Short mmCIF file of C-alpha atoms in Angstrom, two decimals:
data_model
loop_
_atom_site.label_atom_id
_atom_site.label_comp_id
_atom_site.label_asym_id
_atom_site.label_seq_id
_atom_site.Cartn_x
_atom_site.Cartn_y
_atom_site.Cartn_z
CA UNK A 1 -32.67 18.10 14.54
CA UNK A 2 -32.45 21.91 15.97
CA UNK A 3 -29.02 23.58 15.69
CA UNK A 4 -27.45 23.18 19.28
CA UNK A 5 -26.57 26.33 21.51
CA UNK A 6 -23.53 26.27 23.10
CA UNK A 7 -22.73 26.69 26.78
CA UNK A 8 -20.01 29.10 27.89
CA UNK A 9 -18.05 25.65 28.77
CA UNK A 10 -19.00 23.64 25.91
CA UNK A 11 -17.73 26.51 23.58
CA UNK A 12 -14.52 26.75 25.34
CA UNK A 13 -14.25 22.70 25.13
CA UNK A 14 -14.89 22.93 21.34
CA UNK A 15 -12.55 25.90 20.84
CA UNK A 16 -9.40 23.93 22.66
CA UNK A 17 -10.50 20.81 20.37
CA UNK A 18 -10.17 22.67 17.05
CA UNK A 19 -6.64 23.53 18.39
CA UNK A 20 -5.29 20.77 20.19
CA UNK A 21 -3.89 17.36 18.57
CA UNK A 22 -7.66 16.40 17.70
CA UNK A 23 -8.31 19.09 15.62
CA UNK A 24 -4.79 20.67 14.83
CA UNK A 25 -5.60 24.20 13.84
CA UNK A 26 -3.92 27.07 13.99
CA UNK A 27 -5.15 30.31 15.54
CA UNK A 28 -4.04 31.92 12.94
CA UNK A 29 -6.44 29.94 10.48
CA UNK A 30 -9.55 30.06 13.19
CA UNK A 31 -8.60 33.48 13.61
CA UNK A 32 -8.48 34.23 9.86
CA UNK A 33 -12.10 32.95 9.28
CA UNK A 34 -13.53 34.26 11.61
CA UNK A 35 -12.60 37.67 11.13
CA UNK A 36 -13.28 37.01 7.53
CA UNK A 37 -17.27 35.76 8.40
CA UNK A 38 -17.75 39.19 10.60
CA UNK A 39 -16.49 41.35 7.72
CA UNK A 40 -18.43 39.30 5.05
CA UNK A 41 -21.88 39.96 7.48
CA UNK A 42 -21.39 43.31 7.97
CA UNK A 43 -20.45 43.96 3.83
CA UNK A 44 -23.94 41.77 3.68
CA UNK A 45 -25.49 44.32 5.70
CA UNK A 46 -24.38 47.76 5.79
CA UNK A 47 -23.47 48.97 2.32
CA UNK A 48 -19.97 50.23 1.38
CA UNK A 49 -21.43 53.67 -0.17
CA UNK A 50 -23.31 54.24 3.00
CA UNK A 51 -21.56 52.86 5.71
CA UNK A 52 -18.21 53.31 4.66
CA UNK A 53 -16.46 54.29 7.96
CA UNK A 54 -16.96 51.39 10.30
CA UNK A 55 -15.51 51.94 14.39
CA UNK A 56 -14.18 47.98 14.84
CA UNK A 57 -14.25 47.71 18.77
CA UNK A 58 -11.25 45.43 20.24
CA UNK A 59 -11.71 43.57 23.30
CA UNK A 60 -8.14 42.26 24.97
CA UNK A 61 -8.97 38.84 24.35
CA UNK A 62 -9.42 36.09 21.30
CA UNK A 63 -11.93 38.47 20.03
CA UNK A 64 -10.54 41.18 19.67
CA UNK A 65 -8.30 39.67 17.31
CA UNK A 66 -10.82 38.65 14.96
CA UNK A 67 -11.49 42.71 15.46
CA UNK A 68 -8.21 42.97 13.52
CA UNK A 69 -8.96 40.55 11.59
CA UNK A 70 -11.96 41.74 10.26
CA UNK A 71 -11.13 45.21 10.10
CA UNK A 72 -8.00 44.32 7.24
CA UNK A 73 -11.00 42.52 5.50
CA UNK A 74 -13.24 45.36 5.38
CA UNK A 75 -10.15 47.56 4.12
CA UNK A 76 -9.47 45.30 1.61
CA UNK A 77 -13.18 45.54 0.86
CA UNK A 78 -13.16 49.12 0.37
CA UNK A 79 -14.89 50.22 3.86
CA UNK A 80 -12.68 52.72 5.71
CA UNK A 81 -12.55 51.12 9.21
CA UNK A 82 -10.94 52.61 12.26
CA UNK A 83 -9.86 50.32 15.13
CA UNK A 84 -10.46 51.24 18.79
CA UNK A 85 -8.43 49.09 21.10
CA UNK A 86 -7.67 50.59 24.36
CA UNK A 87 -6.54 47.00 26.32
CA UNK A 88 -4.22 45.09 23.16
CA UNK A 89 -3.40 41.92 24.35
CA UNK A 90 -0.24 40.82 24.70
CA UNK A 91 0.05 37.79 22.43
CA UNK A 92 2.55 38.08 19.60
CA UNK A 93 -0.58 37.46 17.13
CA UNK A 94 -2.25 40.80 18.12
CA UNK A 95 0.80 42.64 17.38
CA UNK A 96 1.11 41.20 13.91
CA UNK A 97 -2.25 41.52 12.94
CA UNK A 98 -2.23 45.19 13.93
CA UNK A 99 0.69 45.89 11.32
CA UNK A 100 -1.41 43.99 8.94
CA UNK A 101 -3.62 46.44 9.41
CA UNK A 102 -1.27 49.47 9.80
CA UNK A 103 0.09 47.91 6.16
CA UNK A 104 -3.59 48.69 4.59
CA UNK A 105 -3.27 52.25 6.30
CA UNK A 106 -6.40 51.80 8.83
CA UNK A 107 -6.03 53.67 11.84
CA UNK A 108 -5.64 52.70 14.78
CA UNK A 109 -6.65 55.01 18.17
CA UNK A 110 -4.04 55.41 20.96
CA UNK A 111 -4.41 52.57 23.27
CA UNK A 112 -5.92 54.95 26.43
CA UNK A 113 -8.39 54.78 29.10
CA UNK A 114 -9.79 58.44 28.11
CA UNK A 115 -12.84 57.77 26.41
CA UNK A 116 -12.50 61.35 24.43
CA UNK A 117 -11.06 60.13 21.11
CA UNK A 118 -14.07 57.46 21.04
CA UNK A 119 -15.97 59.55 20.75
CA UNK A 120 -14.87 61.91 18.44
CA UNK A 121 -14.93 58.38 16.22
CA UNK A 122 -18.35 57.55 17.01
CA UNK A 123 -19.32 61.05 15.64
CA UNK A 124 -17.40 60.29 12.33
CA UNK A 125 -18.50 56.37 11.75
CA UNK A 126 -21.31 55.05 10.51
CA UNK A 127 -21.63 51.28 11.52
CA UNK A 128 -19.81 49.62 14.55
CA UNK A 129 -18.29 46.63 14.47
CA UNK A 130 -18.35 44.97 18.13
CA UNK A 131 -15.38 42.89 18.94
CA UNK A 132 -15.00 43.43 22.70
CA UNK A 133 -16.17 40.52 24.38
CA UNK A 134 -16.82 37.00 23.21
CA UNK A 135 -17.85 33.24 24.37
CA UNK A 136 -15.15 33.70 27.70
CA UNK A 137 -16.42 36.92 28.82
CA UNK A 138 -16.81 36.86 32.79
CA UNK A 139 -18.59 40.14 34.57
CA UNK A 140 -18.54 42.34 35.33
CA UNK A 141 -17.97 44.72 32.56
CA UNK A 142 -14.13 46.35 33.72
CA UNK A 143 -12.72 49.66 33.02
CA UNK A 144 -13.01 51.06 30.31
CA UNK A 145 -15.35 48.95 28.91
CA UNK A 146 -17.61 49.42 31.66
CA UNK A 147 -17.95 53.55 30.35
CA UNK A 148 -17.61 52.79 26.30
CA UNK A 149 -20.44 50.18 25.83
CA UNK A 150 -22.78 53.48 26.81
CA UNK A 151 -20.92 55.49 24.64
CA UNK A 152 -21.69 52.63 21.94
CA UNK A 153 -25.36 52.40 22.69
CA UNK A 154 -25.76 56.28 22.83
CA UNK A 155 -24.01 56.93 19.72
CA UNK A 156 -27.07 55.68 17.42
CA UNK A 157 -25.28 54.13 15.50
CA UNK A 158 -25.94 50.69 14.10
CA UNK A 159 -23.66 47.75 15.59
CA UNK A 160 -23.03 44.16 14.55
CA UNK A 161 -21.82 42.44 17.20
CA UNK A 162 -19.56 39.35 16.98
CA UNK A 163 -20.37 36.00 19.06
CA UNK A 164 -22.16 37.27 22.22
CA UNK A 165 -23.18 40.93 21.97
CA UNK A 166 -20.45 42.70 24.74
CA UNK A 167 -22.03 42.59 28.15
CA UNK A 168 -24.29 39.86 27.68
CA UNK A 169 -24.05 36.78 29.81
CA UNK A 170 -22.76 34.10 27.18
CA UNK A 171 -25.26 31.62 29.27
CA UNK A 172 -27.92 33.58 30.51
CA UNK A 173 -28.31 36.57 27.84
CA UNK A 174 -28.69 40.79 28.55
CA UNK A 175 -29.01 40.72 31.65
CA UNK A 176 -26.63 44.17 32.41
CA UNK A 177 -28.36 47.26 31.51
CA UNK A 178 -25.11 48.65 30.00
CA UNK A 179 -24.95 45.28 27.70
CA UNK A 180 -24.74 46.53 23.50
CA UNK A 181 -28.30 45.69 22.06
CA UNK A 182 -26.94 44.81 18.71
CA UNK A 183 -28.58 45.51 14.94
CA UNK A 184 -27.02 42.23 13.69
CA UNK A 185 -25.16 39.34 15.20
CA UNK A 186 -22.53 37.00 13.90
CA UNK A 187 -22.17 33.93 15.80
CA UNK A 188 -19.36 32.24 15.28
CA UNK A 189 -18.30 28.00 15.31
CA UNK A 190 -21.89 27.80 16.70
CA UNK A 191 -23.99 29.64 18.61
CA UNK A 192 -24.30 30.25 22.16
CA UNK A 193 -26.99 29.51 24.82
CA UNK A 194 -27.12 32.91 25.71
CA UNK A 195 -28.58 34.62 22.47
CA UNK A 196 -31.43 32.16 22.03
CA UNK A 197 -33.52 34.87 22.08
CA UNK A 198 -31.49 38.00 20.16
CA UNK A 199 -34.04 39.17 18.19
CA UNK A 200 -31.92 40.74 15.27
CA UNK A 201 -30.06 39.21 11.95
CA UNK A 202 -28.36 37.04 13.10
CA UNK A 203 -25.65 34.87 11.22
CA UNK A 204 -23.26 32.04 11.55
CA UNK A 205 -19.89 32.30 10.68
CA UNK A 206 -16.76 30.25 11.34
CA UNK A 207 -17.65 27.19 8.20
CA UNK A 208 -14.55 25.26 9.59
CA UNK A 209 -16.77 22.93 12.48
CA UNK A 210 -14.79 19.30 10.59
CA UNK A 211 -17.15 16.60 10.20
CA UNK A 212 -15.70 14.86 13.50
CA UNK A 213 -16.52 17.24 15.55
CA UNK A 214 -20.20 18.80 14.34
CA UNK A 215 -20.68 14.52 14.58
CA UNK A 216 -19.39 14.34 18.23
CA UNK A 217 -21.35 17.57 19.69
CA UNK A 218 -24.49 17.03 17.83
CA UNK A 219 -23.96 20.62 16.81
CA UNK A 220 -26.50 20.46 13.86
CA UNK A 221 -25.00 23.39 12.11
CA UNK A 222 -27.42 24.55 9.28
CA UNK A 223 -26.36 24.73 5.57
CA UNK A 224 -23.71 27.36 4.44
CA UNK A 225 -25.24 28.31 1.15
CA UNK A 226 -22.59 27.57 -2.07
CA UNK A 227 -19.15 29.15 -1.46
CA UNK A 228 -20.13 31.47 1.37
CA UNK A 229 -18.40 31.42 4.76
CA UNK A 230 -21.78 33.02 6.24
CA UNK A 231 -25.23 31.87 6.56
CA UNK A 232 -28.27 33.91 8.04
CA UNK A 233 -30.21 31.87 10.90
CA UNK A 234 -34.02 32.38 10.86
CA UNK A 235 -34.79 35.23 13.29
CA UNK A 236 -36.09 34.29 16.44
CA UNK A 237 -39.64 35.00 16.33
CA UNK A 238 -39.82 32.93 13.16
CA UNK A 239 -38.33 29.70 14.82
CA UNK A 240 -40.84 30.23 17.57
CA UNK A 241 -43.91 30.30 15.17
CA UNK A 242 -42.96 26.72 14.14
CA UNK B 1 -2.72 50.97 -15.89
CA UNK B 2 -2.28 47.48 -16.93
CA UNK B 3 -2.05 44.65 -14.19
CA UNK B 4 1.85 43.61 -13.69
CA UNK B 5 2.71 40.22 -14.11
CA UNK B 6 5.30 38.99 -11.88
CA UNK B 7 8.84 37.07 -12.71
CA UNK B 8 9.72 34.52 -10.48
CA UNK B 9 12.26 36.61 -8.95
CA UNK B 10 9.84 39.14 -7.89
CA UNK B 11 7.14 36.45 -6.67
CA UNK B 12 9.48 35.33 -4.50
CA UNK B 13 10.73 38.44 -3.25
CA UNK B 14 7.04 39.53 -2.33
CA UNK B 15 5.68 36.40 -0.56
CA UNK B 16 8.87 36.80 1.72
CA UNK B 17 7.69 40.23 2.62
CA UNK B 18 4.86 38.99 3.02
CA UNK B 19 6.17 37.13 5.57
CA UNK B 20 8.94 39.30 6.75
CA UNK B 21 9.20 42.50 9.61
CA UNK B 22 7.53 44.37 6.83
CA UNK B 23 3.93 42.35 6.69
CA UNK B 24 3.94 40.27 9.10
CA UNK B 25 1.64 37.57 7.62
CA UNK B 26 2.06 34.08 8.89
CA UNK B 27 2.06 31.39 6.44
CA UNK B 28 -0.87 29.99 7.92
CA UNK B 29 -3.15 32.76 7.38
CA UNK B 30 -1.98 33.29 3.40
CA UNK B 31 -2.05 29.48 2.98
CA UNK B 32 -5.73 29.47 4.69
CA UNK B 33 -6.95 32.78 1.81
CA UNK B 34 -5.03 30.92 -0.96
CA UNK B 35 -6.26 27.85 -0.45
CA UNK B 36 -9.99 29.08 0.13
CA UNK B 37 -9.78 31.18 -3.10
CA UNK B 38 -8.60 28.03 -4.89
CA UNK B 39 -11.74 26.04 -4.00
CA UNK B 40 -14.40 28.85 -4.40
CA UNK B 41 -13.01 28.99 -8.02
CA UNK B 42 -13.45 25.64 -8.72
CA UNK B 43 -16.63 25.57 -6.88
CA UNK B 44 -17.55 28.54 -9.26
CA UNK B 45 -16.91 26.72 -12.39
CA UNK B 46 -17.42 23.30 -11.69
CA UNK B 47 -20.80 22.91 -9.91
CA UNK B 48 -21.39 20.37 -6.86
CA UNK B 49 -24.05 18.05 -8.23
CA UNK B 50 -22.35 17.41 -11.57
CA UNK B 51 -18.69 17.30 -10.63
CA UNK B 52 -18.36 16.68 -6.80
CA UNK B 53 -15.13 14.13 -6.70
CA UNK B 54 -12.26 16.22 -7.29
CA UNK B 55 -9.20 14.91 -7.23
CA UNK B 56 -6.70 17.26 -5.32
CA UNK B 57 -3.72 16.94 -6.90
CA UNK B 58 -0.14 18.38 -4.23
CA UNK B 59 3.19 18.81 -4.74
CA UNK B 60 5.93 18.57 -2.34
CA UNK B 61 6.34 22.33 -1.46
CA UNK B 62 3.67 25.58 -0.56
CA UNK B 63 1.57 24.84 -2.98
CA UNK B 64 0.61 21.61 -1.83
CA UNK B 65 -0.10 23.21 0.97
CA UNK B 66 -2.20 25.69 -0.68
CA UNK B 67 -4.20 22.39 -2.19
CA UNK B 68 -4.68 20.62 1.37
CA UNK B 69 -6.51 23.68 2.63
CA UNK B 70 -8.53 24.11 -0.83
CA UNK B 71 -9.42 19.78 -0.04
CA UNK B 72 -10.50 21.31 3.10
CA UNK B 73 -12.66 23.81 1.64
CA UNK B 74 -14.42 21.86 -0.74
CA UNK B 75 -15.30 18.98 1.48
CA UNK B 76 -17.16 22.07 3.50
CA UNK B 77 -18.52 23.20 0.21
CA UNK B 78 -20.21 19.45 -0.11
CA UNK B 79 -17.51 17.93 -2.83
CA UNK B 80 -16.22 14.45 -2.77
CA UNK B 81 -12.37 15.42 -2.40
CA UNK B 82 -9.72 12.95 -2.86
CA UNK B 83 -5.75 13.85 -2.19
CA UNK B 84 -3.12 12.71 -4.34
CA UNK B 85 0.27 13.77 -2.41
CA UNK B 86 2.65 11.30 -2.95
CA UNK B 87 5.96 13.34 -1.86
CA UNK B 88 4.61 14.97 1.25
CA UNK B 89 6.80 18.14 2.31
CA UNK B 90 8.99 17.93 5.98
CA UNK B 91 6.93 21.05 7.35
CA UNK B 92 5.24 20.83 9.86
CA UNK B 93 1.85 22.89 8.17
CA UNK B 94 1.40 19.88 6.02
CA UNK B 95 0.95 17.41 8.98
CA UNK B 96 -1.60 19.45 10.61
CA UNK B 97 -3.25 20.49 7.21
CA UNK B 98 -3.32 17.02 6.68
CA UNK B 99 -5.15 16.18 9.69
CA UNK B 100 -7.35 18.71 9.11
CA UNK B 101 -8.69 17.29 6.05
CA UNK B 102 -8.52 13.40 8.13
CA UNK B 103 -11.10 14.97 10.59
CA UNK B 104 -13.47 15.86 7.48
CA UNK B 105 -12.94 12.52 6.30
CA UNK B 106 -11.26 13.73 3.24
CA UNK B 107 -9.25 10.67 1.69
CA UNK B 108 -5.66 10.64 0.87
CA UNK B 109 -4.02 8.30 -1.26
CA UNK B 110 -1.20 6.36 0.54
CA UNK B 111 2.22 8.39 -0.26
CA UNK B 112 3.83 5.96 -3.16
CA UNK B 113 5.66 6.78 -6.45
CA UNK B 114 3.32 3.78 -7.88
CA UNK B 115 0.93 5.44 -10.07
CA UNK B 116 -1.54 2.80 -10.00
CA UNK B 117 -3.49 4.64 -7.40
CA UNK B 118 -3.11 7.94 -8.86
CA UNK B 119 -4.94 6.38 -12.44
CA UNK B 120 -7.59 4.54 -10.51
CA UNK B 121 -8.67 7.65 -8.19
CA UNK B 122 -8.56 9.27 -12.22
CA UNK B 123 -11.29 6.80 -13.35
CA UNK B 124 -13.36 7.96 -10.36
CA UNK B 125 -13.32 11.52 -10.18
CA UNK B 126 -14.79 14.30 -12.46
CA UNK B 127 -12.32 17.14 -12.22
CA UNK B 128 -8.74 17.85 -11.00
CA UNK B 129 -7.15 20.70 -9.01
CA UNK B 130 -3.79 20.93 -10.13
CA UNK B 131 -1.75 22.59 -6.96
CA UNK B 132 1.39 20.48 -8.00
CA UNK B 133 3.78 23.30 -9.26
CA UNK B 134 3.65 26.64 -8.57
CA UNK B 135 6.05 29.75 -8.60
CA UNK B 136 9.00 28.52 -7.41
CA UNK B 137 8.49 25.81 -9.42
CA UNK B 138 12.22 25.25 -11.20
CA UNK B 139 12.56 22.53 -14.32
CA UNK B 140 12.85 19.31 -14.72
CA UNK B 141 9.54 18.03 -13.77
CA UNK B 142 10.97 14.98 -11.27
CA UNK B 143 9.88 11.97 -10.17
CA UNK B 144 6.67 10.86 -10.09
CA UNK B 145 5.23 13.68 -11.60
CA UNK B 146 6.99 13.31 -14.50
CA UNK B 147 4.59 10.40 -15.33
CA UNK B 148 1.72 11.90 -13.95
CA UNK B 149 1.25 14.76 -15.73
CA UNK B 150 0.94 13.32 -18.44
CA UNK B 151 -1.38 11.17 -16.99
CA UNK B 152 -3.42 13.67 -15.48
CA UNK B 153 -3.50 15.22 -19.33
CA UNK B 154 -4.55 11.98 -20.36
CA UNK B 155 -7.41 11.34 -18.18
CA UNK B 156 -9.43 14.07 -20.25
CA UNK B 157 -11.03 15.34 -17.21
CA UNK B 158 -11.74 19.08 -16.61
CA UNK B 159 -8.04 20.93 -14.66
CA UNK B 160 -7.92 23.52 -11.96
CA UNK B 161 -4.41 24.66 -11.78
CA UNK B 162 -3.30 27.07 -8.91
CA UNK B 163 -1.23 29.80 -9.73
CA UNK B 164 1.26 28.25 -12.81
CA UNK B 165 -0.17 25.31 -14.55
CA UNK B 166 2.41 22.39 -13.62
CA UNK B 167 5.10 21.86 -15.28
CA UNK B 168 4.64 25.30 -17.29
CA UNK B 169 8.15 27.74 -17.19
CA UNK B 170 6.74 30.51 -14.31
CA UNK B 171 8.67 32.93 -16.60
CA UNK B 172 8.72 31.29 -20.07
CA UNK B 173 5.33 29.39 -20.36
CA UNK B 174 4.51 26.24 -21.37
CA UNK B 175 7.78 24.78 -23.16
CA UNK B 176 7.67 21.76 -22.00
CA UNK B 177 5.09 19.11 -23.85
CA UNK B 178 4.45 17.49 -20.70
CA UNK B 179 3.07 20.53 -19.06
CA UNK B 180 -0.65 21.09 -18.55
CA UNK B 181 -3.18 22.33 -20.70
CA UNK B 182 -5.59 23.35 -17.41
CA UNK B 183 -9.85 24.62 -18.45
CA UNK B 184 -9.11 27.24 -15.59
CA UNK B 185 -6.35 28.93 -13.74
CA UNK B 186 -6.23 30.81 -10.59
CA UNK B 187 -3.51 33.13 -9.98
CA UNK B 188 -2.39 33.67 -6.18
CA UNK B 189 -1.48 37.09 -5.28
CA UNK B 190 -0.46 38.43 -8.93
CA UNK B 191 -0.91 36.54 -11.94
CA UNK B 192 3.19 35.56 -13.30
CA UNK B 193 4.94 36.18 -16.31
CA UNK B 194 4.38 32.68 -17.86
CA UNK B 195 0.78 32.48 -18.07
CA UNK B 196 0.36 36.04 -19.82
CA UNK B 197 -1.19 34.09 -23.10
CA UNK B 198 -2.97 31.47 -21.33
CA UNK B 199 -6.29 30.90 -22.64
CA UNK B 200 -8.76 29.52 -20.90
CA UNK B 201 -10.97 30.88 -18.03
CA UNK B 202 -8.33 33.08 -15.77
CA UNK B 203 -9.34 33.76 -12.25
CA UNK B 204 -7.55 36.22 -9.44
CA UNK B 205 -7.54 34.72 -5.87
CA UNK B 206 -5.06 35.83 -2.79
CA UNK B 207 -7.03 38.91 -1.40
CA UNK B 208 -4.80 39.83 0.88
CA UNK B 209 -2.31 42.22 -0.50
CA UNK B 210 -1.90 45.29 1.24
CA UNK B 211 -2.19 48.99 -0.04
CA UNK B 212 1.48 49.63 1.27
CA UNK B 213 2.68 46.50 -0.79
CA UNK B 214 0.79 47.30 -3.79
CA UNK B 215 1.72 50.64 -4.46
CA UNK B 216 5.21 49.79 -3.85
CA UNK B 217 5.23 47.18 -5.77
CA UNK B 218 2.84 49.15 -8.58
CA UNK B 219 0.52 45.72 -9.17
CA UNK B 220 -2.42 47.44 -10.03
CA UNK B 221 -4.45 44.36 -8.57
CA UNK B 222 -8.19 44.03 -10.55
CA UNK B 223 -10.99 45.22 -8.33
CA UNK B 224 -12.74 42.34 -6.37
CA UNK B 225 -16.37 42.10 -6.28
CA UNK B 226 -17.93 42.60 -3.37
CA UNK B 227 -17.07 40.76 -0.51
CA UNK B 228 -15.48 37.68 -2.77
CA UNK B 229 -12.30 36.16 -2.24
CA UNK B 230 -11.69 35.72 -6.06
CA UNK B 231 -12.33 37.97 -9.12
CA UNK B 232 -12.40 36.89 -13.16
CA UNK B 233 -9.43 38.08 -15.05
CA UNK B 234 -10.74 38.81 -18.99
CA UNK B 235 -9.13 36.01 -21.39
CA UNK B 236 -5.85 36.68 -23.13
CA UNK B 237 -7.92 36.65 -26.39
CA UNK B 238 -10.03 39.82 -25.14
CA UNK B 239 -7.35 41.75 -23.86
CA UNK B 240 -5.34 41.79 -26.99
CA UNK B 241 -8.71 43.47 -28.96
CA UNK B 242 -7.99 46.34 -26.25
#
């Protein structure tokens, strides 16, 4: 049985399961793992004594807080991330998990709309984390994002992307120029209809799908290997040979 | 600079500021990292195919807790977990941990202070995680695990404990002869006073500390490897050849 892509609805479905009186988790725990799984793939990756400083790019939403997350991670880790978020949402959960991260000394840039000081960090990081958008992103691509994912894509730099590369259409795939075209992706629960064809790494993270529910969707969710919270998915021109 | 070993007093006083204004942690996210380090070390010592039904031993307070989201863990991992909790804590956490575990068809013995089920889920399981005392863990050992300790001893199955082996002194040891003798330990956030001469394999789990907390509170935490939530502590017996 083939591992099921998820719609933009059926994501959002399975995501108010896990947290309603069915599933009972916390965002704080989703959030938690999640974060954890995107700092594990890009450890997996990008080297610490290579690609030490790593640029983790905050979106205002959910994902954006798995940003956080996984920026604290990849401190504790020994990377030396720097956190762009120029829209922080305004749940409470954002603000703690900032002074989480404030608490492991990682910088964070002045929440602005001028793109100069993202720059200057994209000239002084070697990896990107990309945490802007995720499985609710509508278009089009607002202000500032609209100007930074450029700036992303320009910079070089190599960028693992968490869920739905930012920009893409979570059903339909790239189909705005200005969308990130991503080194490495890290799906996470399951992944989603629109990155059927995303050609690079890609992983799965998010290994807390319970039994009920992978049963109920027919998710199919492929084998987590041991104790890891990440697996790597074939790439997609190897599924298609089969 | 050697690794502190914490009192009581000062465990305590650092998992409230943890908690508190100062780190802003939520007890579901430290619960979530405890109780995932907890089941990759006995996942790392006890492997799947030989020893998959562990019994999951929880006491009334956190550290139940701590063992519901390790039961959790381990059922993801592919073990057979079984959960003996027979004075569940008021919180609220443990309901909805509890759940949790329901929806990954994790079985837990019905709540009772007859140990009849506790000795026949003994017969039918291959190793125990002990996460029935922990830090705050204050003598006499009550009610029904005064019994079961001892039966737990008895059963001559390999132990997990978390943190303090149960029934052990968290500042004094083991001075009480009902107190387990556990194969393996794993220490949550800094090892405590108590288990300074334990023996037997030692590992480090709760990576989650941050710089700010451990320079103030001069732990001099072990390096982690990698991207792992747990790191191997060298025996007692090595350390005094130092």
């Amino acid at each position: 049985m083939a591992m099921r892509y998820l719609t933009s609805k059926l994501a959002q479905q399975i995501d108010e399961e896990l947290m309603d009186s069915v599933g009972k988790f916390s965002i704080d725990q989703l959030m938690e793992l999640a974060g954890l799984a995107c700092a594990q793939t890009l450890a997996t990756v990008y080297e610490k004594d290579k690609y030490s400083r790593v640029l983790v790019c905050c979106g205002p939403g959910n994902q954006g807080g798995d940003g956080l997350v996984a920026a604290r991670h990849l401190g504790l880790f020994g990377y030396k991330p720097t956190i762009w978020m120029p829209k922080p949402g305004s749940k409470e959960i954002y603000q703690r998990l900032k002074v989480q991260c404030d608490n492991m000394r990682i910088q964070t840039l002045e929440p602005t709309s001028d793109l100069g000081p993202l720059k200057k960090a994209l000239s002084a990081s070697d990896v990107i984390l990309d945490a802007v958008f995720g499985f609710s992103f509508k278009p089009p691509v607002r202000a500032p994002f609209d100007e930074a994912l450029p700036l992303l894509s320009q910079s070089g730099l190599p960028i693992v992307s968490v869920d739905v590369p930012s920009g893409w259409n979570v059903d339909e795939g790239r189909v705005d120029a200005r969308a990130l075209e991503p080194d490495v992706l890290v799906s996470l629960t399951a992944p989603k209809e629109g990155v059927r064809a995303y050609k690079g790494r890609h992983f799965l993270g998010g290994r807390f799908v319970p039994k009920s529910m992978e049963e109920k969707y027919q998710l199919n969710l492929p084998i987590y290997p041991g104790i890891s919270q990440i697996v790597e998915l074939p790439r997609a021109e190897d599924s298609q040979k089969l």
